[in-house]
PDB file of C-alpha atoms in Angstrom:
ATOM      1  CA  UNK A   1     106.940  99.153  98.381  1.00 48.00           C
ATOM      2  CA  UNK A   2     108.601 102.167 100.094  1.00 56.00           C
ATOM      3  CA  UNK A   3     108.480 106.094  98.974  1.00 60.00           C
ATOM      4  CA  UNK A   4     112.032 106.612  98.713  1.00 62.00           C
ATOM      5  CA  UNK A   5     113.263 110.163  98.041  1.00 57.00           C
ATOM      6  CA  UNK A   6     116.990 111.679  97.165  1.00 54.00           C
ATOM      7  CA  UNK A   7     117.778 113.581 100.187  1.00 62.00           C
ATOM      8  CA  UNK A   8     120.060 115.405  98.591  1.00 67.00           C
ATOM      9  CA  UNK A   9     118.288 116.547  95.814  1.00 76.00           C
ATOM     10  CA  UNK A  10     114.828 117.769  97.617  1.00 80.00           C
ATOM     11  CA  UNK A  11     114.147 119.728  99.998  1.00 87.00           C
ATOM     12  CA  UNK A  12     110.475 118.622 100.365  1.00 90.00           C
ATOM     13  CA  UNK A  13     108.043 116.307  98.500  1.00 92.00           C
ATOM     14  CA  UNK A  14     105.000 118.284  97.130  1.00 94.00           C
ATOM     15  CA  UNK A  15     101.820 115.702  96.989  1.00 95.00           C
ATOM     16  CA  UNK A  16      99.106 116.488  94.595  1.00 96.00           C
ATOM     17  CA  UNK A  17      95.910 114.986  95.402  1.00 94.00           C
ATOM     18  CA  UNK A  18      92.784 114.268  93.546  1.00 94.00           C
ATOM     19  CA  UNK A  19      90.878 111.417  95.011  1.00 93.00           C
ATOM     20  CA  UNK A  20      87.464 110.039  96.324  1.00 90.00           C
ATOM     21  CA  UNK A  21      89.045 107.705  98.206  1.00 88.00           C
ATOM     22  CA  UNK A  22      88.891 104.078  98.265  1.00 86.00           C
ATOM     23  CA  UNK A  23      90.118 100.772 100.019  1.00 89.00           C
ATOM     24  CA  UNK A  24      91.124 101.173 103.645  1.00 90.00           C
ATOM     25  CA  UNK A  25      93.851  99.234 103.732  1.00 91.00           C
ATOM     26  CA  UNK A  26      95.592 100.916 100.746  1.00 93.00           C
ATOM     27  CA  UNK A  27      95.317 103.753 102.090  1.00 92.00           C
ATOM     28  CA  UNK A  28      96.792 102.964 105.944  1.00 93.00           C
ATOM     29  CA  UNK A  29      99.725 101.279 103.799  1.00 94.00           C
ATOM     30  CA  UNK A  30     100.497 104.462 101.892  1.00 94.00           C
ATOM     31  CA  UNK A  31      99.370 106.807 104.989  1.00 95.00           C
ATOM     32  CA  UNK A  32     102.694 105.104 106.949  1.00 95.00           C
ATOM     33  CA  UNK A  33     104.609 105.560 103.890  1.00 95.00           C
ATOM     34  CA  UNK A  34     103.982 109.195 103.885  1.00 95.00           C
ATOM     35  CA  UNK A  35     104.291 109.785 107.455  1.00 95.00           C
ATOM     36  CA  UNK A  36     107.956 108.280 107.512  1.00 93.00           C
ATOM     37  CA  UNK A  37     109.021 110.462 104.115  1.00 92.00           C
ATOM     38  CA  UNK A  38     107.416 113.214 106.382  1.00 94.00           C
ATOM     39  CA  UNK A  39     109.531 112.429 109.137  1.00 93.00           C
ATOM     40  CA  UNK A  40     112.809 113.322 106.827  1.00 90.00           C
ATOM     41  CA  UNK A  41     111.427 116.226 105.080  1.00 91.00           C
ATOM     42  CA  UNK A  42     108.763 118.679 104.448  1.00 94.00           C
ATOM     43  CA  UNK A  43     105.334 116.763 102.778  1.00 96.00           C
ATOM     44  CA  UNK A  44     103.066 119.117 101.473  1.00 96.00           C
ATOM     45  CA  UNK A  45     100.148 118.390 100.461  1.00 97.00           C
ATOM     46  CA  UNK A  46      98.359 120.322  97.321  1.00 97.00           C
ATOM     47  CA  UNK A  47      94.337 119.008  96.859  1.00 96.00           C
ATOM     48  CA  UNK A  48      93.003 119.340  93.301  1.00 95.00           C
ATOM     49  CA  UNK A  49      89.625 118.671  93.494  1.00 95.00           C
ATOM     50  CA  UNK A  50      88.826 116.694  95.989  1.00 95.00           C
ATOM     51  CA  UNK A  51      90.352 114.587  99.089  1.00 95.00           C
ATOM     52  CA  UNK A  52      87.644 112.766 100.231  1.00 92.00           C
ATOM     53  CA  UNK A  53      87.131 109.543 102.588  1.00 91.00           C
ATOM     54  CA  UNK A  54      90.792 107.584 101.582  1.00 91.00           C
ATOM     55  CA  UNK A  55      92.276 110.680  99.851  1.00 93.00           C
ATOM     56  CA  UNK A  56      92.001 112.688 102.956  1.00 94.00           C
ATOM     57  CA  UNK A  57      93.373 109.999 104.780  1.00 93.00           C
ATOM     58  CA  UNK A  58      96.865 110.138 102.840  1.00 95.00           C
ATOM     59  CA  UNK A  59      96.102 114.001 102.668  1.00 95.00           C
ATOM     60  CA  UNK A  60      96.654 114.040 106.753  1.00 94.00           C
ATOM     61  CA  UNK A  61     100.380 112.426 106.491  1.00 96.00           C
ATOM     62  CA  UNK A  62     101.071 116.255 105.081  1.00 96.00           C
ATOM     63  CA  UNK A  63     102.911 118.794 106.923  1.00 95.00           C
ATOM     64  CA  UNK A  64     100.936 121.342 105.559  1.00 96.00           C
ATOM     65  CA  UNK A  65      97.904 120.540 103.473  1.00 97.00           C
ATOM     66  CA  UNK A  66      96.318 123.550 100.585  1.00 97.00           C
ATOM     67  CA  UNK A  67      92.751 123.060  99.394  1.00 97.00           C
ATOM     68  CA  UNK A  68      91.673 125.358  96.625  1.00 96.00           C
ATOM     69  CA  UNK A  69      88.627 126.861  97.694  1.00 96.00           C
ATOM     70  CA  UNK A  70      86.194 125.150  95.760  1.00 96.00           C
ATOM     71  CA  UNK A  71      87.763 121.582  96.792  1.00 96.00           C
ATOM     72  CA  UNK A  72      85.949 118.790  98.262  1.00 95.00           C
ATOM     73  CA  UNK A  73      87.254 117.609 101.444  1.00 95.00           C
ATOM     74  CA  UNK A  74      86.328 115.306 104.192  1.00 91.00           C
ATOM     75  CA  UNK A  75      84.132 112.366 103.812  1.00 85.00           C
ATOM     76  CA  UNK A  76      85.554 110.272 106.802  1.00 82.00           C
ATOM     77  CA  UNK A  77      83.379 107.412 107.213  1.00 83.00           C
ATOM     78  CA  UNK A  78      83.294 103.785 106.694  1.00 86.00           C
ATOM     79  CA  UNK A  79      80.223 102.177 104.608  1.00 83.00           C
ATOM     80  CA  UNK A  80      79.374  98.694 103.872  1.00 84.00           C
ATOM     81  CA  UNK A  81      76.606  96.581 103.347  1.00 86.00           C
ATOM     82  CA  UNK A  82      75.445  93.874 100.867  1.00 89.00           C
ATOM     83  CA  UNK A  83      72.658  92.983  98.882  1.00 91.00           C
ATOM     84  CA  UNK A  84      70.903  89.809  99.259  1.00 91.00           C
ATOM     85  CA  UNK A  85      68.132  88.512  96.206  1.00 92.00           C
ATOM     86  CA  UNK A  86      67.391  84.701  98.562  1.00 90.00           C
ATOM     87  CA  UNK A  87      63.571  86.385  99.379  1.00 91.00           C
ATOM     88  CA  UNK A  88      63.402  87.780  96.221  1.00 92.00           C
ATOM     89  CA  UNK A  89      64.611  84.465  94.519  1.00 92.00           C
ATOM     90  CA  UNK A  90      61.957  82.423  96.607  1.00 92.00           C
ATOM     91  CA  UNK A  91      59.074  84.556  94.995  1.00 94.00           C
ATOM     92  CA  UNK A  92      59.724  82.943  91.871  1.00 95.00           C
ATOM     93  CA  UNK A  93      60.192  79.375  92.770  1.00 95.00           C
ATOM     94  CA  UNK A  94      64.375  79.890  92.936  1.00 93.00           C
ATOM     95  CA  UNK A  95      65.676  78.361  96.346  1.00 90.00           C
ATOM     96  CA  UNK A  96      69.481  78.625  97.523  1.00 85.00           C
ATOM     97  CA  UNK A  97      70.922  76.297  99.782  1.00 82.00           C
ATOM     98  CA  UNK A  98      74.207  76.799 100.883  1.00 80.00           C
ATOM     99  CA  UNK A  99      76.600  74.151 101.702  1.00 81.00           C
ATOM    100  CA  UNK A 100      79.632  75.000 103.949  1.00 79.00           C
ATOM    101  CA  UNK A 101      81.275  72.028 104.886  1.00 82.00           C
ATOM    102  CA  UNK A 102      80.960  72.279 107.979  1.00 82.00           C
ATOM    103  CA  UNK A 103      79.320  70.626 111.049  1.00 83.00           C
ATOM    104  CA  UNK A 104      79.999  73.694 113.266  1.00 85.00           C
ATOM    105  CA  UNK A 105      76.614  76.035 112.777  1.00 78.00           C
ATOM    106  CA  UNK A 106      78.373  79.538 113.552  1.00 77.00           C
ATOM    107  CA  UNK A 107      81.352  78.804 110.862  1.00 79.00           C
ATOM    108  CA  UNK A 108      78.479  77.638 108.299  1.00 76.00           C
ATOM    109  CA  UNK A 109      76.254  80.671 109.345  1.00 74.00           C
ATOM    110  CA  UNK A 110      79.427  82.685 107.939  1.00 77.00           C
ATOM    111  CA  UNK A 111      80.466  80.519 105.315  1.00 82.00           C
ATOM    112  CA  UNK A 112      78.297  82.621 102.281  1.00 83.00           C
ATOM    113  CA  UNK A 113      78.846  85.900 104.286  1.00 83.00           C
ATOM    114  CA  UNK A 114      79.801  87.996 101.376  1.00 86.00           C
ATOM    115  CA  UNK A 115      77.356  86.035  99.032  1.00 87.00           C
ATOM    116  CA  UNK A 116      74.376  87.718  97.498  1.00 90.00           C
ATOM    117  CA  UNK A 117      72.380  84.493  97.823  1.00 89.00           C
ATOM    118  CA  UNK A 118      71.932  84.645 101.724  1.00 87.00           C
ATOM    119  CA  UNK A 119      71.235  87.534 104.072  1.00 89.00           C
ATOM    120  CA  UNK A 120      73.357  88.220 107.463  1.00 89.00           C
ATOM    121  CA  UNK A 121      71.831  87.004 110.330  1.00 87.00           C
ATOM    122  CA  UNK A 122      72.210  88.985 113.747  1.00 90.00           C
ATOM    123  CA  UNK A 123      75.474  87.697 114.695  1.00 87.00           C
ATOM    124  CA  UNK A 124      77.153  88.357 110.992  1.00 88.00           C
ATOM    125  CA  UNK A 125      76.078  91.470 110.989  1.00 91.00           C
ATOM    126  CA  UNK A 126      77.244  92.654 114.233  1.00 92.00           C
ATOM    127  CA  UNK A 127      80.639  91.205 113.496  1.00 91.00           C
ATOM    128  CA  UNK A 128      81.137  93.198 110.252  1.00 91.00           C
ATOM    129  CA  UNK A 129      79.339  96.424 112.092  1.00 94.00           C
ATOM    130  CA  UNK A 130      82.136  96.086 114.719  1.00 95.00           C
ATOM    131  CA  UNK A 131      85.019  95.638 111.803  1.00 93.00           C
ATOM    132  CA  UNK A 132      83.431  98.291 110.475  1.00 93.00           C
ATOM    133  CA  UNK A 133      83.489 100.637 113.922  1.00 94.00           C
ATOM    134  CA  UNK A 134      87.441  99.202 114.219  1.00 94.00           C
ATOM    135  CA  UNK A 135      87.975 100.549 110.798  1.00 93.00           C
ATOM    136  CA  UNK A 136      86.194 104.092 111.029  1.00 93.00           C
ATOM    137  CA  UNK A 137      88.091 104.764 115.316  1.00 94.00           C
ATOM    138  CA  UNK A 138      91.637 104.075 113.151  1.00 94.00           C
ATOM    139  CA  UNK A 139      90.857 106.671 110.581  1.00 92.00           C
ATOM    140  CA  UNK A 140      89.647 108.886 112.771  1.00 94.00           C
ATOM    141  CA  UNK A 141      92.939 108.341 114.937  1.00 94.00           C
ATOM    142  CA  UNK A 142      95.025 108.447 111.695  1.00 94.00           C
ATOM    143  CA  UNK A 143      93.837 111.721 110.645  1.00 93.00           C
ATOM    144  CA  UNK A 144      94.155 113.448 114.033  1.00 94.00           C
ATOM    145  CA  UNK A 145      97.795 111.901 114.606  1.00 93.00           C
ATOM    146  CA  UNK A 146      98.642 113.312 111.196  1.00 92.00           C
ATOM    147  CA  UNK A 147      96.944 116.619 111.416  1.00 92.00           C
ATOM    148  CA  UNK A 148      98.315 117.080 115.189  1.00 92.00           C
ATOM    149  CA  UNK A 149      94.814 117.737 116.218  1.00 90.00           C
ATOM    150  CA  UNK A 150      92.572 116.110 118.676  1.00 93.00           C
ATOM    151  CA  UNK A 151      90.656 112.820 117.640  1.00 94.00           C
ATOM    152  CA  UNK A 152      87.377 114.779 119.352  1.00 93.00           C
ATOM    153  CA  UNK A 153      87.873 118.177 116.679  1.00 91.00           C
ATOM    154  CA  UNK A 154      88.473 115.301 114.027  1.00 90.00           C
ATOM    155  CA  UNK A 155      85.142 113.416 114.726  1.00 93.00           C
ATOM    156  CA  UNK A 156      83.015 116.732 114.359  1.00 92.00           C
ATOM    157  CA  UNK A 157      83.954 117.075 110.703  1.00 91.00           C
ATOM    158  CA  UNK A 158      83.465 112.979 110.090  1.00 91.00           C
ATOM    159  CA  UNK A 159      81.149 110.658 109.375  1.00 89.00           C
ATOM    160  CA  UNK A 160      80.928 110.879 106.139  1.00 88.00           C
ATOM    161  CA  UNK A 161      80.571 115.201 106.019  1.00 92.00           C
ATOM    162  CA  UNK A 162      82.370 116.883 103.112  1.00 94.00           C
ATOM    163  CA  UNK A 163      83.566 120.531 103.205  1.00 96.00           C
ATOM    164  CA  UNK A 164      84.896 122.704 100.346  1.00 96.00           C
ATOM    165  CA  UNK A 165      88.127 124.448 101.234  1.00 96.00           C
ATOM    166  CA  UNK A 166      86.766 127.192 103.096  1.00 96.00           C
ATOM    167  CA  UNK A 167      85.097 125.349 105.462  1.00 96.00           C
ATOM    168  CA  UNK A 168      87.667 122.406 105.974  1.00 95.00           C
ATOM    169  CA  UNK A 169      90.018 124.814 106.965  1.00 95.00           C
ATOM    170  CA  UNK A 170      88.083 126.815 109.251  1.00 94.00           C
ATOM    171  CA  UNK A 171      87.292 122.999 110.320  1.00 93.00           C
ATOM    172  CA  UNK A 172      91.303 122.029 110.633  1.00 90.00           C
ATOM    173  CA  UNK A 173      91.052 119.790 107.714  1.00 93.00           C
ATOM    174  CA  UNK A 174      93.105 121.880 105.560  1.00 94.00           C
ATOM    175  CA  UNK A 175      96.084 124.499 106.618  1.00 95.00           C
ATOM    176  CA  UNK A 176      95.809 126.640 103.543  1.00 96.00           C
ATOM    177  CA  UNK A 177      93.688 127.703 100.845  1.00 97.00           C
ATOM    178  CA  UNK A 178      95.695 127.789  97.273  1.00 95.00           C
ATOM    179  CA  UNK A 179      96.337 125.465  95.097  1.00 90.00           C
ATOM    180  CA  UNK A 180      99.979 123.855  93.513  1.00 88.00           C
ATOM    181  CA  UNK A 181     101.101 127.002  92.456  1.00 88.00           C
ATOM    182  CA  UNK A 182     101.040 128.104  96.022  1.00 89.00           C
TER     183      UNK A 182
END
């Protein structure tokens, strides 16, 4: 659904934020919600304690973004992984087999993908490493879009670095040090 705001009963949407983050689609859905209420009115953005990884991702749709000083910010990176017990298993006497129902050996070599019964092999998991790359270049060109600031000055404070508010703002990842108050 859409953020829809009275026009003429605001003058600009104040956005508290408190969040560790979370699903990266959720938050590239709500990121071009903000970004459109931004582009009708002032979106200011208040952190509370912390904006990290998906939270700083909606905090970037802000006009102007205020970090209290001992806020965490930052945390731009994209993890994944899995866990896989099939060796384990084997040691004592369990076997898997997976059946895909398939006769094409790449789509059953991906058919238990997400399963913690069989490992990736090479080709798996360079497929989810390069989802995963896709995933981390569009935050990273989210957040400068939204901050106005250059993907390059973005990627310094990434990869998974967090910042209180001092430092994120001497970093560009904040405007303002203050809180909602302010």
């Amino acid at each position: 659904s859409s953020i829809k705001v009275a026009d003429q009963w605001s003058k600009a949407v104040v956005l508290r934020l408190d969040s560790p983050g979370g699903s990266a689609l959720a938050s590239d859905l709500l990121w071009h919600q903000l970004m459109k209420l931004r582009a009708k009115k002032p979106l200011i953005v208040s952190v509370g304690a912390m904006a990290a990884s998906g939270g700083m991702y909606l905090a970037s749709a802000g006009s102007k973004i205020f970090a209290e000083p001992t806020s965490i910010v930052g945390a731009i990176g994209v993890v994944g992984g899995k866990v896989s017990f099939k060796r384990s298993l084997a040691e004592v006497g369990v076997h898997v087999t997976t059946i895909a129902g398939t006769k094409d050996p790449e789509k059953a070599a991906r058919a238990a993908y997400m399963s913690p019964l069989e490992p990736w092999d090479d080709a798996t998991r360079a497929k989810v490493r390069a989802s995963m790359v896709s995933v981390y270049d569009l935050f990273l060109k989210r957040l400068s879009e939204g901050r106005g600031v250059p993907v390059e000055t973005i990627a310094t404070s990434a990869e998974g670095r967090i910042f209180g508010g001092v430092t994120a703002r001497d970093r560009k990842l904040v405007d303002e040090l203050g809180g909602l108050d302010d």
